[in-house]
Tab-separated table of C-alpha atoms in Angstrom:
chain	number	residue	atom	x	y	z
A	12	UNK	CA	27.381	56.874	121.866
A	13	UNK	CA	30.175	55.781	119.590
A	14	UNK	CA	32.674	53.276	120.766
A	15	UNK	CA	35.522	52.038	119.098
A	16	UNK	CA	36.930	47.978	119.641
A	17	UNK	CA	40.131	47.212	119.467
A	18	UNK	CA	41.223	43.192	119.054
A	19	UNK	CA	44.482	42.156	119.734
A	20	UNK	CA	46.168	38.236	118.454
A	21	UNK	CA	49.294	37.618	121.143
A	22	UNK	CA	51.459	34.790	121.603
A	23	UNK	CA	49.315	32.617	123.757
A	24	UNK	CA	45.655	34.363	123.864
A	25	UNK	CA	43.668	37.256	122.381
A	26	UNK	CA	41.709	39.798	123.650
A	27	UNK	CA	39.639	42.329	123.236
A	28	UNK	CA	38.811	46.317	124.682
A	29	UNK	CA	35.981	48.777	123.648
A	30	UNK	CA	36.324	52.188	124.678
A	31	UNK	CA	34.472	55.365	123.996
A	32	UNK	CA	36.456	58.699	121.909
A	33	UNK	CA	37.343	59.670	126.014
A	34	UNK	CA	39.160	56.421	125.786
A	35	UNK	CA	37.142	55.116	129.129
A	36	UNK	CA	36.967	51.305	128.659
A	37	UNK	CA	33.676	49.715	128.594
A	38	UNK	CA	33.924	45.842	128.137
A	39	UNK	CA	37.031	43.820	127.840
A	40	UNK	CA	36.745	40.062	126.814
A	41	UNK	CA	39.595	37.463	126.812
A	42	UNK	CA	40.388	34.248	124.674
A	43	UNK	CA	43.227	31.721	125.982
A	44	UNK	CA	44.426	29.040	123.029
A	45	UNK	CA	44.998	25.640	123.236
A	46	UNK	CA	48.518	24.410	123.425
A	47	UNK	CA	49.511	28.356	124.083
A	48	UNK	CA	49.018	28.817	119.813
A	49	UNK	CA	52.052	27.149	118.774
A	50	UNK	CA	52.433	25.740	115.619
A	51	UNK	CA	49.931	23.773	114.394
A	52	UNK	CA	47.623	23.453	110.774
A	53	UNK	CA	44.817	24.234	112.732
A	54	UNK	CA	45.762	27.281	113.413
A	55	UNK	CA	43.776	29.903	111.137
A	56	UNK	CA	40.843	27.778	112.428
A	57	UNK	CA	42.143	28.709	116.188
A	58	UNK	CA	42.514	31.883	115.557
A	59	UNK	CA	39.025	32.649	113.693
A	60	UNK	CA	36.914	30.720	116.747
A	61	UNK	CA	38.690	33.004	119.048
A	62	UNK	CA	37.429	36.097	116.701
A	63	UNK	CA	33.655	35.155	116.620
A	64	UNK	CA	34.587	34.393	120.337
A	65	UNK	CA	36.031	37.613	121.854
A	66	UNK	CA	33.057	39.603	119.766
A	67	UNK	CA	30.422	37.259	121.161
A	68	UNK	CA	31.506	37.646	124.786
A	69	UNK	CA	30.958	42.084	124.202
A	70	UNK	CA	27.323	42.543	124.713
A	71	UNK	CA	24.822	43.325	122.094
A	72	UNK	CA	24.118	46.684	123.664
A	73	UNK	CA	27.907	47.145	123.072
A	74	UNK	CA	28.074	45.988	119.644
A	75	UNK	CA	25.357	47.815	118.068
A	76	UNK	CA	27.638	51.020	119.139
A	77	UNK	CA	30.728	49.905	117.900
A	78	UNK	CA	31.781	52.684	115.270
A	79	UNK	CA	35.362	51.432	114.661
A	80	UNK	CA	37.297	48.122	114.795
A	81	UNK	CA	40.902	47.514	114.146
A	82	UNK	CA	43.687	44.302	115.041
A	83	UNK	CA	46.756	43.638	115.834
A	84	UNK	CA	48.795	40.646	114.774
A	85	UNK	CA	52.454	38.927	115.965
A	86	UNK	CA	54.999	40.707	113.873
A	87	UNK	CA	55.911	38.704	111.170
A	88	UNK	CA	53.376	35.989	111.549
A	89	UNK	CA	52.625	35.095	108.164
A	90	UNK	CA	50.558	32.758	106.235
A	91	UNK	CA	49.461	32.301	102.589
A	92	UNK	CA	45.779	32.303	101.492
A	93	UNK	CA	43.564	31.348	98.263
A	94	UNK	CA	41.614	33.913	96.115
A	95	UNK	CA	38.763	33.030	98.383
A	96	UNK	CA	41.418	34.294	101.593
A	97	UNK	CA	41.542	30.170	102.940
A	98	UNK	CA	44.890	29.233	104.058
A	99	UNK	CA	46.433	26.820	101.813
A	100	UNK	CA	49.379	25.705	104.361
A	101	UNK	CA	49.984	26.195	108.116
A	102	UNK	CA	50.840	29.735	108.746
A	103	UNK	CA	54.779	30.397	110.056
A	104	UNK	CA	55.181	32.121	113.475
A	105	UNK	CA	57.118	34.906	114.150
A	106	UNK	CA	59.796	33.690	116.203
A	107	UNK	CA	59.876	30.286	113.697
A	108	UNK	CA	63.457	30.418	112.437
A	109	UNK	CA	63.238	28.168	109.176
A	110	UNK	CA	63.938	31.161	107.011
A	111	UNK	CA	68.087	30.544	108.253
A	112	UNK	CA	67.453	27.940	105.397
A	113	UNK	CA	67.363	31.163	102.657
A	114	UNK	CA	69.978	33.320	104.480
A	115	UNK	CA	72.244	33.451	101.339
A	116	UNK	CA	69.037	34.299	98.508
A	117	UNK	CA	68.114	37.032	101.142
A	118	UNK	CA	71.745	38.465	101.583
A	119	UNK	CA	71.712	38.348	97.476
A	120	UNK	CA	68.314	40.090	97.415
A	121	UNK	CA	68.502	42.623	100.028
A	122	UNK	CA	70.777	45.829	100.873
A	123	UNK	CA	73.356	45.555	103.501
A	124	UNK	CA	72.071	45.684	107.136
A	125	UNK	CA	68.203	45.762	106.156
A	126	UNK	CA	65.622	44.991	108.271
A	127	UNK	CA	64.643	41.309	106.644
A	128	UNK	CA	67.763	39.848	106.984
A	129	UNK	CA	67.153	38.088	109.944
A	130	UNK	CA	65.934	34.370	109.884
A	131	UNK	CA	62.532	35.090	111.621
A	132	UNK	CA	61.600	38.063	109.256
A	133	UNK	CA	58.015	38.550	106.915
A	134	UNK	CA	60.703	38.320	103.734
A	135	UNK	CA	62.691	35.119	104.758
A	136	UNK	CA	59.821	32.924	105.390
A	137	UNK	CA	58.258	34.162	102.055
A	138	UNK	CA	61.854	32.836	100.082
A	139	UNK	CA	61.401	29.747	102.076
A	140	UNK	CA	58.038	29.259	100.750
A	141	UNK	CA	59.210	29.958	97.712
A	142	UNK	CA	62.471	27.628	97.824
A	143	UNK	CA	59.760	24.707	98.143
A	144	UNK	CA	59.008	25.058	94.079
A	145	UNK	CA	55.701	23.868	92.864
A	146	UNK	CA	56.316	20.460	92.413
A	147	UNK	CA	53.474	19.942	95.288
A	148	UNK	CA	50.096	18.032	94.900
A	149	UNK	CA	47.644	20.382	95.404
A	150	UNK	CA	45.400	17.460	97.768
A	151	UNK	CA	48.625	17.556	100.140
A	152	UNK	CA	48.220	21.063	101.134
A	153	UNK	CA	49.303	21.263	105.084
A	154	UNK	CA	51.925	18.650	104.900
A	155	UNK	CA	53.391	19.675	102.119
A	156	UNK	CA	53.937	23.173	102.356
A	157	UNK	CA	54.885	23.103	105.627
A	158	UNK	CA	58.047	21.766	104.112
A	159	UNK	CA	58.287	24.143	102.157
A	160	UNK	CA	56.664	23.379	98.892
A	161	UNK	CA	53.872	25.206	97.630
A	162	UNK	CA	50.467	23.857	97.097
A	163	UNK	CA	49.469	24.402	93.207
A	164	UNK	CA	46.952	26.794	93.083
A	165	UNK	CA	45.857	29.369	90.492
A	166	UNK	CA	47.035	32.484	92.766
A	167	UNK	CA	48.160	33.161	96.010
A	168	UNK	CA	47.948	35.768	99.007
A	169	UNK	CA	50.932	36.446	101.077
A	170	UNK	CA	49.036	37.795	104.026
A	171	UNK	CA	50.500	38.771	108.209
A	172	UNK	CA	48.337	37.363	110.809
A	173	UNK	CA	46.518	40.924	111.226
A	174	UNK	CA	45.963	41.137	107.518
A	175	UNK	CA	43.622	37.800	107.355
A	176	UNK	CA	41.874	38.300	110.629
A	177	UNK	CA	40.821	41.892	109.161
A	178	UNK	CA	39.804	40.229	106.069
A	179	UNK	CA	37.401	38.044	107.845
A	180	UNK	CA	35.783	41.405	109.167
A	181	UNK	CA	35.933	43.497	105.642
A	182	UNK	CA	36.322	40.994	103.422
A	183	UNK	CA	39.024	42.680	101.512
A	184	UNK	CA	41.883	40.624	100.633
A	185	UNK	CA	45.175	41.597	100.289
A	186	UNK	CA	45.588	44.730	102.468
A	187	UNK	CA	48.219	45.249	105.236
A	188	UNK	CA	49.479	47.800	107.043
A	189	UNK	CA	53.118	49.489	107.147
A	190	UNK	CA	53.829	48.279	110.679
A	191	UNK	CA	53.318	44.593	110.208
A	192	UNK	CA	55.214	44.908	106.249
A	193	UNK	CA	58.129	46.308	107.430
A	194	UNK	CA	59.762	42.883	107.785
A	195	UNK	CA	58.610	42.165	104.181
A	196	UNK	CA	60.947	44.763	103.422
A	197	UNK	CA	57.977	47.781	102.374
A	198	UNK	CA	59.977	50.710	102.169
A	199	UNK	CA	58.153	53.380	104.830
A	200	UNK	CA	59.786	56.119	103.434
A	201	UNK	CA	58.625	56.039	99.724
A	202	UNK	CA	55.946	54.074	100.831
A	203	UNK	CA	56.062	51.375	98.134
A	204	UNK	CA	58.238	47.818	97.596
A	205	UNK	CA	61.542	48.629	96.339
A	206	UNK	CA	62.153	47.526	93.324
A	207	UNK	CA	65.157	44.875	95.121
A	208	UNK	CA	62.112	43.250	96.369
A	209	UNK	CA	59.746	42.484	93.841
A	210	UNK	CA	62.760	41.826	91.667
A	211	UNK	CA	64.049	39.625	93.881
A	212	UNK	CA	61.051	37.605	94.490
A	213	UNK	CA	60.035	37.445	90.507
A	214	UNK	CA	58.812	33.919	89.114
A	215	UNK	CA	56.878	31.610	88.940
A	216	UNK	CA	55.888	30.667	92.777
A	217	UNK	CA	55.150	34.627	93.734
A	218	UNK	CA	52.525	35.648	95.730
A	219	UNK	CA	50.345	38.840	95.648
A	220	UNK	CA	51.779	40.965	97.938
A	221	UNK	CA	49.822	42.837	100.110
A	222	UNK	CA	48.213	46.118	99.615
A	223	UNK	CA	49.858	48.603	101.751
A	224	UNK	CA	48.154	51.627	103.688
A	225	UNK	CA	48.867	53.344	106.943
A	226	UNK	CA	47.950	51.607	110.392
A	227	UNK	CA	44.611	53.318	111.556
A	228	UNK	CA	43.553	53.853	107.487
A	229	UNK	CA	40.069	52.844	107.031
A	230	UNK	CA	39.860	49.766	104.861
A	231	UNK	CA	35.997	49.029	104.465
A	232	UNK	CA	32.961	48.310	106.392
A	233	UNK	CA	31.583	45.460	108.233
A	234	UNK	CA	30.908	42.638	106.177
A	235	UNK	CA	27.044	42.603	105.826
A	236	UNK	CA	27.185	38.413	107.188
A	237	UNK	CA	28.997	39.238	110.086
A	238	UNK	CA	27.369	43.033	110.932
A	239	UNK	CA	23.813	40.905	111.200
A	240	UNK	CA	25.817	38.055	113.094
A	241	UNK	CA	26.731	40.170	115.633
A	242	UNK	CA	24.733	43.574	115.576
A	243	UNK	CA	27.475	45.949	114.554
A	244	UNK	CA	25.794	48.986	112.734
A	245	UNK	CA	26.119	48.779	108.826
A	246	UNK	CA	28.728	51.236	108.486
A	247	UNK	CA	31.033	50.062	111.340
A	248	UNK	CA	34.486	50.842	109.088
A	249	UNK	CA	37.343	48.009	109.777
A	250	UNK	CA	40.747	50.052	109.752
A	251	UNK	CA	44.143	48.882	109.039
A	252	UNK	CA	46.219	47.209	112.097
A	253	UNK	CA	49.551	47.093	113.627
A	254	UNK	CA	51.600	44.701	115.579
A	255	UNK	CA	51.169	43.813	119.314
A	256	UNK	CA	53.988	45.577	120.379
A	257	UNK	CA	53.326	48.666	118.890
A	258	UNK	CA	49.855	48.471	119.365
A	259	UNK	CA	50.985	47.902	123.710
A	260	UNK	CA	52.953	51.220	122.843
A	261	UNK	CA	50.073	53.043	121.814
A	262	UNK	CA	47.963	52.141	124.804
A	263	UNK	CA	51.106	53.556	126.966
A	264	UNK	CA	50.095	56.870	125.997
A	265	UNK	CA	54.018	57.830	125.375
A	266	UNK	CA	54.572	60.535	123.150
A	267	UNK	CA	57.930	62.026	124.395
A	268	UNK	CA	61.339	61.079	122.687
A	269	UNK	CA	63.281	59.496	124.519
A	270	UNK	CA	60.488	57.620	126.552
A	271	UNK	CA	59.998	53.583	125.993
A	272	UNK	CA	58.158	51.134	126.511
A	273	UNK	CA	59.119	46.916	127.325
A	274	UNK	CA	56.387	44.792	126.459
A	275	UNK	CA	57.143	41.705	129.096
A	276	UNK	CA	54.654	38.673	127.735
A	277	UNK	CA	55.571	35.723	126.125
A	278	UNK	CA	58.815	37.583	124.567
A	279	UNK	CA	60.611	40.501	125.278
A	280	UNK	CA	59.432	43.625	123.295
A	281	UNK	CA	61.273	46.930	123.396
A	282	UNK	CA	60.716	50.390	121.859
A	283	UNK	CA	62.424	53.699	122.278
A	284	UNK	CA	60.236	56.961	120.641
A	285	UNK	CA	63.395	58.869	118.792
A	286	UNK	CA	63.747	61.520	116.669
A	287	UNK	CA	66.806	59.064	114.572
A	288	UNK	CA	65.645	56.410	112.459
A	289	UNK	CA	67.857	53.303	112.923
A	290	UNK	CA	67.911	49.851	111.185
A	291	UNK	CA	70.677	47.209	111.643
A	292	UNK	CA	69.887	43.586	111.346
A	293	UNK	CA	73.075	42.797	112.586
A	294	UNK	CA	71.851	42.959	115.770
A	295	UNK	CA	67.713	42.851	114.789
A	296	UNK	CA	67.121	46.792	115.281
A	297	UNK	CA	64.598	48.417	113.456
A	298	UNK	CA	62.391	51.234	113.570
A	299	UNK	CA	58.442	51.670	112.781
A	300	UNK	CA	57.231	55.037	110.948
A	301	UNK	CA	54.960	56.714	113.813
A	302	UNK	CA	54.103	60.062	112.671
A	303	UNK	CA	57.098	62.247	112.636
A	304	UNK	CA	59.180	60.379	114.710
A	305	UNK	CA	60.354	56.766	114.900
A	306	UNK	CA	59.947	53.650	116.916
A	307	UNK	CA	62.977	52.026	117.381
A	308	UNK	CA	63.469	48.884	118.857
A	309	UNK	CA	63.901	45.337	119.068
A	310	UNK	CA	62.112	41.977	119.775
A	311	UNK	CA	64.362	39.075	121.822
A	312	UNK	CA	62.812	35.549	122.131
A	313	UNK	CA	63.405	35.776	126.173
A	314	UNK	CA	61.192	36.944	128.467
A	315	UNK	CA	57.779	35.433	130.316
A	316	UNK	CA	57.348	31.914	128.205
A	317	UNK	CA	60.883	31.149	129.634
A	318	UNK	CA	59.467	31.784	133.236
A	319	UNK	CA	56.552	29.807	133.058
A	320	UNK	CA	58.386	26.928	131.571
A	321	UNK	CA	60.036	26.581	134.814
A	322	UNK	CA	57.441	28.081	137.263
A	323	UNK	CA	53.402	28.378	137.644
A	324	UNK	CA	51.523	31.883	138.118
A	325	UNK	CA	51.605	31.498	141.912
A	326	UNK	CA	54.996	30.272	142.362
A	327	UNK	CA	56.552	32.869	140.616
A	328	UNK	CA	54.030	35.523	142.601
A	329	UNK	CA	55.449	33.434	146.180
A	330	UNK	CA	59.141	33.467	144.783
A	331	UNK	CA	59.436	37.206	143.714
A	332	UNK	CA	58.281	38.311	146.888
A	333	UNK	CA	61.504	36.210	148.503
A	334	UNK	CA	63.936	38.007	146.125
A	335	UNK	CA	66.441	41.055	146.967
A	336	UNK	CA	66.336	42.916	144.174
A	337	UNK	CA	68.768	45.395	145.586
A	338	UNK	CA	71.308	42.536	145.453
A	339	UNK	CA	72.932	41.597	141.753
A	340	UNK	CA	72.182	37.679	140.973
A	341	UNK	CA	75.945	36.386	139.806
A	342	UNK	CA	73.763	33.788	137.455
A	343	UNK	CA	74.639	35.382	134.092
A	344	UNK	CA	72.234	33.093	131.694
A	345	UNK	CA	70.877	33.580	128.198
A	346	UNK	CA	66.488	32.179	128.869
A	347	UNK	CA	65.651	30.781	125.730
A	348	UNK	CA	63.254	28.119	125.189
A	349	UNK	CA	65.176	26.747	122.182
A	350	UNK	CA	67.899	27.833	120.555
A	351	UNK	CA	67.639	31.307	118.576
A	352	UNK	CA	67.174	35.112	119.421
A	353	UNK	CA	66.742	37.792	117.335
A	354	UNK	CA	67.567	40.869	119.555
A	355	UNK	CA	69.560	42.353	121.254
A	356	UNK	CA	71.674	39.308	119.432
A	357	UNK	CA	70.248	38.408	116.052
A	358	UNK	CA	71.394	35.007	115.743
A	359	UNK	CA	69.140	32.118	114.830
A	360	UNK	CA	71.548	29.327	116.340
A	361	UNK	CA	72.362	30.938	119.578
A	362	UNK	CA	71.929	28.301	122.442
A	363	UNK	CA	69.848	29.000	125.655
A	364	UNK	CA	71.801	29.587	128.903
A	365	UNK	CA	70.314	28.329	131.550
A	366	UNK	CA	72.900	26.552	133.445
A	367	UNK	CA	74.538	26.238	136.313
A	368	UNK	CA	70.783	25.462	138.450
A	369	UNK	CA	70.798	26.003	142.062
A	370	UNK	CA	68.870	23.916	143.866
A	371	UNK	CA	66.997	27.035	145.716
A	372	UNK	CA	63.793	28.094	143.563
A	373	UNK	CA	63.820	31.580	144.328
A	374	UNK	CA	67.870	31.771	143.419
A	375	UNK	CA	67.288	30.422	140.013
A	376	UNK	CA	64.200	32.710	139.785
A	377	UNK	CA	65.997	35.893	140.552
A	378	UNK	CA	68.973	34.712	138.069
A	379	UNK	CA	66.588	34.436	135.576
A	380	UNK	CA	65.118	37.730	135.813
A	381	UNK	CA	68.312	39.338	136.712
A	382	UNK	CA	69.445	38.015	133.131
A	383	UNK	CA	66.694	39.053	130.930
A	384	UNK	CA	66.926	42.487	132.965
A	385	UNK	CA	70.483	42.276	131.517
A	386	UNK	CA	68.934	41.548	127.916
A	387	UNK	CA	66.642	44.231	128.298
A	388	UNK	CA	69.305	46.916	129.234
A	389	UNK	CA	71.793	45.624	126.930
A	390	UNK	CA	68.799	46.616	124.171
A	391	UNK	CA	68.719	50.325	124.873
A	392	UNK	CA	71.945	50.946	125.189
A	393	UNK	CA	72.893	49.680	122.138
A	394	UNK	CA	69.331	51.725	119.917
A	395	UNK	CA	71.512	54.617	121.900
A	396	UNK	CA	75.251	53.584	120.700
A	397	UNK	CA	73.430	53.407	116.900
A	398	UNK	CA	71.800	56.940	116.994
A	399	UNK	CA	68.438	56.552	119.025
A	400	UNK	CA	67.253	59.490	121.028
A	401	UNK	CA	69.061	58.910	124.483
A	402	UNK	CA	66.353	56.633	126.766
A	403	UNK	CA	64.925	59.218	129.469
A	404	UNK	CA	61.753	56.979	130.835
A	405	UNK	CA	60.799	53.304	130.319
A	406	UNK	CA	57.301	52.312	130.868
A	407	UNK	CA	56.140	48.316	131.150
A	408	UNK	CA	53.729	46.921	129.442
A	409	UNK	CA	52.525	42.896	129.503
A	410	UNK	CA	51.953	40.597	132.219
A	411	UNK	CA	55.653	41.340	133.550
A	412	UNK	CA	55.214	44.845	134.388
A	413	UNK	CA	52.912	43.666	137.982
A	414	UNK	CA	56.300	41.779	139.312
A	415	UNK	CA	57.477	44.706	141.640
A	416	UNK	CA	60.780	42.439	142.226
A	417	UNK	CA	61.468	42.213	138.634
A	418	UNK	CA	60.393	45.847	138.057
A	419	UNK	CA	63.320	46.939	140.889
A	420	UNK	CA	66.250	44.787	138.822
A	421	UNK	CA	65.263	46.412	135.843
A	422	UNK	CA	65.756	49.773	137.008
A	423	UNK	CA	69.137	49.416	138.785
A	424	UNK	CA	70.206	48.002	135.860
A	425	UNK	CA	68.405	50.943	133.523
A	426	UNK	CA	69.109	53.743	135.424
A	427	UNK	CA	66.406	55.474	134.552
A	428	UNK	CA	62.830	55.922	135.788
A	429	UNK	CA	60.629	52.410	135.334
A	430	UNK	CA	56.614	53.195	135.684
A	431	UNK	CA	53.738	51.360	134.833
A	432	UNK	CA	51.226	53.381	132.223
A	433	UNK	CA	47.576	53.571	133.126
A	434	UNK	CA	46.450	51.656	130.014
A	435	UNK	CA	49.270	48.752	129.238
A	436	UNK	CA	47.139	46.216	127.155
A	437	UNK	CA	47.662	45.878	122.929
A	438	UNK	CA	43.633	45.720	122.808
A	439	UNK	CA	43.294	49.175	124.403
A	440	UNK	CA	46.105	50.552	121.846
A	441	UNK	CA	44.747	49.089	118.683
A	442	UNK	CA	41.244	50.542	120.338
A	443	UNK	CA	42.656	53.852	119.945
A	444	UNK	CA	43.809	53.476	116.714
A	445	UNK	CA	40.568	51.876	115.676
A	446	UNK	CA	39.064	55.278	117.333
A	447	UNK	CA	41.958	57.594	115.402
A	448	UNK	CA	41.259	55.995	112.230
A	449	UNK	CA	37.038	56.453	112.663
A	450	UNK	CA	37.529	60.411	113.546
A	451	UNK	CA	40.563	60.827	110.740
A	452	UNK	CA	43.420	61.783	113.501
């Protein structure tokens, strides 16, 4: 039998699904990181344990089958690597805003209302990188560069978070895919880097940027260490990624324009299938290449992290169940952990809202949810006032999607349909691909 594993990197954890070309699932394994993976210099070493981790947990007699393997990263989760693909500084995460430092290189380099001018984008952390110079010490590495300066070092990789993990599979350095360089500013309809870009970044502190193929593209086979490691056949093929949003749209199964799907985790994901391509990073819209049609959509900072932050698992599974949702909450906040959003508002110094609080739980619960329902709906309608396909479904996808409360505001205030897909998890959609790429679909 050939199966097909799909591993996808999220905010806090990462996981993994193998299914067979019927897409039935057989094995699922889960990783949880320490301190919820925020920013840290250990982090390439967090995220490589929790590799060789999730792959351990599949059994042999599920490995040795394994045809196909492809990952998904955070979008815009970047690092930079040595010839030999080791980090040389702690990697930035996608919702780290530092690249507001830069705004007026990037609004120099880039063309009016592109899709990297926004503080948290692939592009600006790459100019703030480069703002550091290279007056570094190369012994200083972590400390230094994450101020900003670059280590000295003969050449370096600018690599997304999806693009290294691969690498430790293939050992190919240097390839990406067009879904996680978008924000790098890889132009998906010549299919190249303008020539803005790689003018604009010209000099002495540049890094090799990434190779670009299509998501799905097969890159190269196991590497041989890690095939005997783990049992994977000798011609398992490692194919290009994708983000985890897109890759928790593929698992939706939506292939309609006009459908979406929220990803509710950590953050607050949202993408509308549409036959109109629109970018405006004005207000952090911007739309992935998916066959013939386009992806539209937005990322806000809001969404589940703010919720736990407040509440545990079981409180907000006690307090939900207490809520109206038939009755409108007349708490209008803004749930941020810290100050910053980049969608439906793209505005790297907007404060959090989260004031006044009542002193009843399950009031400030359902004003929370009530206002990133509000967040959520404010989204589509404006992908819809820019040109977007008009929104006719919206399917859920993350851990918020099992809140039936939650799921009730949302569609009073969507007015459409809200369903939960059969498949909702990033693993299962970057499984498929993984399984698209194998067979050439």
């Amino acid at each position: 039998m050939n199966l097909y594993l799909g591993i996808d990197f999220g905010t806090t954890g990462a996981r993994s699904t193998v299914i067979d070309s019927q897409g039935t699932i057989h094995c699922e394994t889960e990783y949880t990181f320490a301190n919820n993976g925020q920013q840290q210099p250990e982090l390439p070493s967090v995220w490589q344990n929790a590799l060789w981790a999730l792959i351990e947990q599949i059994p042999p007699t599920i490995r040795n089958q394994v045809r196909a393997i492809a990952l998904d990263g955070t979008s815009s989760t970047v690092m930079l690597c040595d010839t030999d693909g080791i980090p040389v500084c702690e990697p930035i995460l996608y919702n780290d805003a530092r690249g507001a430092a830069v705004t007026e290189r990037l609004r120099a380099i880039a063309p009016d209302n592109h899709t990297v001018l926004s503080a948290t984008s692939s592009l600006a952390k790459l100019l703030w990188w480069q703002e550091g110079g290279l007056e570094a010490h190369p012994t200083a590495q972590f400390s230094l560069c994450g101020t900003g300066i670059l280590p000295v070092v003969e050449k370096l990789y600018f690599l997304h978070q999806a693009d290294w993990l691969a690498f430790l599979l293939h050992g190919k350095l240097g390839i990406s895919d067009y879904h996680n360089a978008l924000k790098l500013g890889f132009d998906v309809d010549t299919l190249c880097y303008p020539n803005w870009l790689i003018e604009g970044i010209a000099g002495a502190a540049t890094p090799e940027l990434p190779k670009v193929v299509a998501p799905g593209t097969p890159v190269g086979e196991v590497r041989d260490q890690v095939g005997d490691r783990f049992g994977f056949p000798r011609d398992c093929m490692i194919c290009a990624g994708t983000t985890d949003s897109i890759a928790a749209f593929l698992a939706s199964g939506v292939n309609l324009p006009g459908e979406a799907v929220t990803s509710l985790g950590s953050t607050l994901a949202v993408k509308l299938l549409s036959h109109t391509r629109v970018d405006d990073s004005r207000y952090g819209i911007y739309s992935h290449k998916l066959g013939d049609l386009w992806l539209v959509g937005g990322a806000s900072n809001t969404g589940g992290a703010v919720l736990r932050h407040f509440f545990t698992d079981i409180e907000l599974d006690n307090y939900s169940t207490q809520i109206d949702p038939a009755q409108e909450s007349l708490l209008d906040y803004y749930p941020l952990l810290k100050k910053g959003d980049r969608f439906p508002i793209n505005d790297p110094n907007l404060p959090p809202r989260l004031e006044p609080r009542p002193a009843d739980s399950v009031e400030f619960l359902h004003g929370l949810l009530e206002s990133i329902a509000r967040i959520e709906a404010r989204g589509y309608q404006l992908l819809q006032e820019l040109g977007a396909t008009p929104l006719t479904k919206v399917y859920t996808a993350g851990g918020g999607a099992k809140n039936a409360a939650w799921s009730a505001i949302r569609k009073r205030y969507l007015k459409v349909p809200v369903e939960t897909p059969i498949h909702t998890a990033a693993a299962y959609g970057v499984a498929l691909l993984a399984m698209r790429g194998a067979m050439g679909i």
